[in-house]
mmCIF file of C-alpha atoms in Angstrom:
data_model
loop_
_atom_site.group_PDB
_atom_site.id
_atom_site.type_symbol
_atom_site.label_atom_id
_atom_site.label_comp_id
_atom_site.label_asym_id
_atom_site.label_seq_id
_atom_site.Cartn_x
_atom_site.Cartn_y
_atom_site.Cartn_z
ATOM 1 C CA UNK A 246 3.222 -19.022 92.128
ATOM 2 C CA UNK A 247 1.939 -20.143 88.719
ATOM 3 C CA UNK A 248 2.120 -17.909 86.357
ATOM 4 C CA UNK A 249 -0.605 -15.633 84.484
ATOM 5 C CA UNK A 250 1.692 -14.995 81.522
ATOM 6 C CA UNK A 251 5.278 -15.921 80.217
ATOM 7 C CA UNK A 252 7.380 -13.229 78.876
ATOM 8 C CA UNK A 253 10.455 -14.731 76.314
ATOM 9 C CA UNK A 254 13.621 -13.097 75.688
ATOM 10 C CA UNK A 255 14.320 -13.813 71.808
ATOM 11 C CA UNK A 256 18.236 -13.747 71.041
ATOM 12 C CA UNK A 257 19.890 -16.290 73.044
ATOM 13 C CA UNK A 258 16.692 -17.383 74.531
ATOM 14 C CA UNK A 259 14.325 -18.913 72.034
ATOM 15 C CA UNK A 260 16.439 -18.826 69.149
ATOM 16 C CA UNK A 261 20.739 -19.137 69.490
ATOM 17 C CA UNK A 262 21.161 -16.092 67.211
ATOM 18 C CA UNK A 263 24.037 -15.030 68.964
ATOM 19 C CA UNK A 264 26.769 -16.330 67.065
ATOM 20 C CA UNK A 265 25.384 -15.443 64.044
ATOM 21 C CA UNK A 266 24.889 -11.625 65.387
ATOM 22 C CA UNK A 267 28.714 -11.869 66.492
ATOM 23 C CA UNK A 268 29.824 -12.718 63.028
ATOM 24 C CA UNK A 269 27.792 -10.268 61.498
ATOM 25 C CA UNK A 270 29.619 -7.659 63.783
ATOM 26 C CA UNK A 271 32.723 -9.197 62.990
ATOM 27 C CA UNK A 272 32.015 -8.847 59.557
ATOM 28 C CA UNK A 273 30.312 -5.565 59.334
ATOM 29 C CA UNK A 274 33.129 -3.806 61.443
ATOM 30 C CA UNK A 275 36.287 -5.203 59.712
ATOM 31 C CA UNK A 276 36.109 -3.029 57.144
ATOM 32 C CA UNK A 277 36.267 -0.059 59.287
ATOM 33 C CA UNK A 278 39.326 -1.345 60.991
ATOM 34 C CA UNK A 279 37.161 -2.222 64.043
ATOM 35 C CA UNK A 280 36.947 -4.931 66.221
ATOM 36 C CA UNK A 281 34.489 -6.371 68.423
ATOM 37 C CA UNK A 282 36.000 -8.675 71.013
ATOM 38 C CA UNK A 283 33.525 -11.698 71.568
ATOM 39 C CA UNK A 284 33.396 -11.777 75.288
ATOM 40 C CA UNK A 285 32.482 -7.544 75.273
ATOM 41 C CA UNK A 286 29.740 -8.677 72.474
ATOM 42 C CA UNK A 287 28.108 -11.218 74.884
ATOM 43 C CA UNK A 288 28.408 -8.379 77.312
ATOM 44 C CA UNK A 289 26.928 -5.838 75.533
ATOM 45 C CA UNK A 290 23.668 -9.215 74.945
ATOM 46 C CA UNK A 291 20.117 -7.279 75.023
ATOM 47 C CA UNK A 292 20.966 -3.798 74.032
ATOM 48 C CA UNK A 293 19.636 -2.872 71.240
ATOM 49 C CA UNK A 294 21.686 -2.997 67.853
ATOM 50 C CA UNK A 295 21.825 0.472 67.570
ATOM 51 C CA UNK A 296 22.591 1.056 71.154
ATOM 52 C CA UNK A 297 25.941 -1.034 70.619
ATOM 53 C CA UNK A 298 26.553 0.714 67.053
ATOM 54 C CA UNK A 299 27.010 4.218 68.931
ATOM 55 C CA UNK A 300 29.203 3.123 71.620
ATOM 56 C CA UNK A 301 31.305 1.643 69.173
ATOM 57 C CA UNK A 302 31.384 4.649 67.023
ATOM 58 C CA UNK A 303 32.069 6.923 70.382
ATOM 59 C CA UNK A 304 34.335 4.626 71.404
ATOM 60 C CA UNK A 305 36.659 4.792 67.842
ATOM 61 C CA UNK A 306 35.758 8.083 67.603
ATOM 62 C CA UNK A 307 34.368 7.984 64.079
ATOM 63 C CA UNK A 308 31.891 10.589 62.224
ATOM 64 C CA UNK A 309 29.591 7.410 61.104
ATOM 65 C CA UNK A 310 25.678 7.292 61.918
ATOM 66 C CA UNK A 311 24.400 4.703 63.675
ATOM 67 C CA UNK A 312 21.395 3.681 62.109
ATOM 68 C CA UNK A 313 23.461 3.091 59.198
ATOM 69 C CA UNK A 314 26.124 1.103 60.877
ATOM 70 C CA UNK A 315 22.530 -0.610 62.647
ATOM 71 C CA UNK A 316 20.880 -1.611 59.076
ATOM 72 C CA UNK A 317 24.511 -3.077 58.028
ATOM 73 C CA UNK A 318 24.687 -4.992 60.858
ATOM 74 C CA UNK A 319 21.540 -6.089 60.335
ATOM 75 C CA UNK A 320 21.423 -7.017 56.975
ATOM 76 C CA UNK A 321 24.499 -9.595 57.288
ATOM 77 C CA UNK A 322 22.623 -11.018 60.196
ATOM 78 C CA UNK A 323 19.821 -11.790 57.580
ATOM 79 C CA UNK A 324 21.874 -13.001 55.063
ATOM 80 C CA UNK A 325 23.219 -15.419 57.746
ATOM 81 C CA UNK A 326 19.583 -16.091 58.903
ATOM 82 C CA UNK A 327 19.331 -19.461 57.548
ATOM 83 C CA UNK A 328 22.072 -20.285 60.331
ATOM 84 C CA UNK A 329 19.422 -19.799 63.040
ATOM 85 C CA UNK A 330 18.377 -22.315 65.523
ATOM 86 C CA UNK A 331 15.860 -22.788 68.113
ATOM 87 C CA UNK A 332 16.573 -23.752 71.469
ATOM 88 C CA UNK A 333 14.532 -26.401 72.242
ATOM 89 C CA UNK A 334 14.246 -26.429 76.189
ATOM 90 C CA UNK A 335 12.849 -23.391 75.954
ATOM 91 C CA UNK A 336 10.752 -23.340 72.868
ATOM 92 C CA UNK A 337 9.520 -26.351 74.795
ATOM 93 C CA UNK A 338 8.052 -24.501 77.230
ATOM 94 C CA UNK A 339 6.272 -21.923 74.715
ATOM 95 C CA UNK A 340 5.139 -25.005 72.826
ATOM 96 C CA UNK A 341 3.847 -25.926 76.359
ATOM 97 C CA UNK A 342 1.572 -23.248 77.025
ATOM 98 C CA UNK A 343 0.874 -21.914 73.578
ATOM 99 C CA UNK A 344 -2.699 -21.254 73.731
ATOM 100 C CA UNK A 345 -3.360 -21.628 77.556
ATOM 101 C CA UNK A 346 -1.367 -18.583 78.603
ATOM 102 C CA UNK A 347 -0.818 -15.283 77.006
ATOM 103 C CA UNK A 348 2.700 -15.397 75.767
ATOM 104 C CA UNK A 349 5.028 -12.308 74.328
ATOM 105 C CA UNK A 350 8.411 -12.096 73.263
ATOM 106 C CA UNK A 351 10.546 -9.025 74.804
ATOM 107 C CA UNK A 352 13.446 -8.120 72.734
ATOM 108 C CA UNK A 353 15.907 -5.858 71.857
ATOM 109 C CA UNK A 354 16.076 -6.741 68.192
ATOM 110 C CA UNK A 355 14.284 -4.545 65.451
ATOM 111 C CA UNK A 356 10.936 -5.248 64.768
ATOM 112 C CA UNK A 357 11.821 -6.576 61.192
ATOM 113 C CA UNK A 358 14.797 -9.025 62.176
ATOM 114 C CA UNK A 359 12.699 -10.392 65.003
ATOM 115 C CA UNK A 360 9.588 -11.211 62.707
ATOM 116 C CA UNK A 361 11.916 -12.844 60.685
ATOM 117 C CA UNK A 362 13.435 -14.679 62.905
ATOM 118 C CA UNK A 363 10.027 -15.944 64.737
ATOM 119 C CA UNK A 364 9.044 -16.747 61.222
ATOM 120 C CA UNK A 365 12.660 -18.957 60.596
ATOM 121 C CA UNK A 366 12.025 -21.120 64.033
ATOM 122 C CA UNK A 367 8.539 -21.723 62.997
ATOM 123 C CA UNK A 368 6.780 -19.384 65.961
ATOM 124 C CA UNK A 369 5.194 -16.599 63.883
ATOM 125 C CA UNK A 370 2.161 -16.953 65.267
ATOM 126 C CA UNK A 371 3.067 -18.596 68.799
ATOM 127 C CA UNK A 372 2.553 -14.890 70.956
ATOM 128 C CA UNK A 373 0.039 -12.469 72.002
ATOM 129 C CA UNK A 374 2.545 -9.883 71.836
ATOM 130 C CA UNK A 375 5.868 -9.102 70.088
ATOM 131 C CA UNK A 376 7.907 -5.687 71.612
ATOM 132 C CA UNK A 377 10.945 -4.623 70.190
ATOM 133 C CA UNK A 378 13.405 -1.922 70.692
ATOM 134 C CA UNK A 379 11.280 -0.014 68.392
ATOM 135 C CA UNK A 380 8.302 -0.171 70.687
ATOM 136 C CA UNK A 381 10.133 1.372 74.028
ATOM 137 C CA UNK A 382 12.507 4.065 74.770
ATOM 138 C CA UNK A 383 14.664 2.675 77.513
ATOM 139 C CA UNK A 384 16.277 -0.215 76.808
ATOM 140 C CA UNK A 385 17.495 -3.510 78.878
ATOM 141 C CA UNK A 386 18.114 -3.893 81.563
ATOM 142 C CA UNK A 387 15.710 -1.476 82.150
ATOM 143 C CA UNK A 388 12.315 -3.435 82.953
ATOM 144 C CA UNK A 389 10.127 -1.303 80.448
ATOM 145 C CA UNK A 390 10.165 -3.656 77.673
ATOM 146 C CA UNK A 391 8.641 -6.548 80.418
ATOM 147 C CA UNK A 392 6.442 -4.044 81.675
ATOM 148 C CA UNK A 393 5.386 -2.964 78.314
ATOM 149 C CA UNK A 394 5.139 -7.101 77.400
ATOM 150 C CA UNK A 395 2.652 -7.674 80.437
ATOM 151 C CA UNK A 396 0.516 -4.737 79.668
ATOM 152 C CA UNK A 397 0.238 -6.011 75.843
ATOM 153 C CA UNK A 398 -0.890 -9.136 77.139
ATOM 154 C CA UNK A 399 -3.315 -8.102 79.594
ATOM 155 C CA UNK A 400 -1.257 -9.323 82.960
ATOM 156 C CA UNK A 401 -0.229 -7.597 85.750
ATOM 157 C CA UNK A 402 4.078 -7.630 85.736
ATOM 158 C CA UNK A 403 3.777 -9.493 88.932
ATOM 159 C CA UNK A 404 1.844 -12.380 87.468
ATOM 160 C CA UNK A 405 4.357 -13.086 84.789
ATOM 161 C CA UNK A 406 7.300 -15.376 84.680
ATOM 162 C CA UNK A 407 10.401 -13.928 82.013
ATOM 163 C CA UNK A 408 12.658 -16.056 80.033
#
């Protein structure tokens, strides 16, 4: 089947921002006498920061909030931002059907970091769609984010092919 509509994945898929978010955990949970082992981290890939900030908070047992522990996080990772690649293969095939197919990115990532890290790899204005962990309420690898991505671009789930 050819596809109606392509659904990316950002971290990991269009853009290798996953050593970068690793660091940043490394760095944001040191002082706190925490650790974050990097196999568990690549485990944990697609949850929402937040998500991961409260089972590591449960886990330690600490009285810290999570959004707070989320925006730290977060603001290493854009201090690091500049250390953000693309990965071609599949930017390649974005590149390839940029204006012939409707394209969104799905992603666990805040709204903020992922605008700028579309804007960093230069595809800003590449989708039809951009939905973030701020736009659904269950989170991967729960399908609503996809589903929610197809119905933004005007495709039935069926017809789309995910990245």
């Amino acid at each position: 089947m050819e596809p109606r509509g392509l659904i990316f994945d950002l971290d990991g898929t269009l853009a290798d921002t996953m050593p970068v978010h690793y660091e940043s955990w490394v760095d944001t949970l040191e002082p706190l006498g925490l650790t974050l082992d990097e196999d568990r981290f690549y485990a944990l890939g697609g949850k929402p920061t937040v998500v991961v900030a409260q089972l590591l908070i449960d886990e330690a047992g600490l009285k810290l909030d999570a959004m707070e522990l989320t925006r730290e996080k977060e603001s290493r990772y854009l201090d690091r931002l500049a250390e953000v690649t693309i990965i071609e293969p599949i930017a390649e095939v974005a590149r390839t059907h940029r204006g012939k197919l409707p394209m969104a990115v799905a992603t666990g990532a805040l709204r903020d970091v992922a605008e700028q890290t579309l804007r960093l790899i230069g595809m800003s204005d590449w989708f039809d769609a951009l939905v973030t962990s701020n736009d659904v309420t269950k989170h991967k690898p729960d399908p609503e984010i996809f589903l929610e991505s197809a119905r933004r671009i005007g495709v039935a789930p069926q017809f789309c092919r995910v990245y």
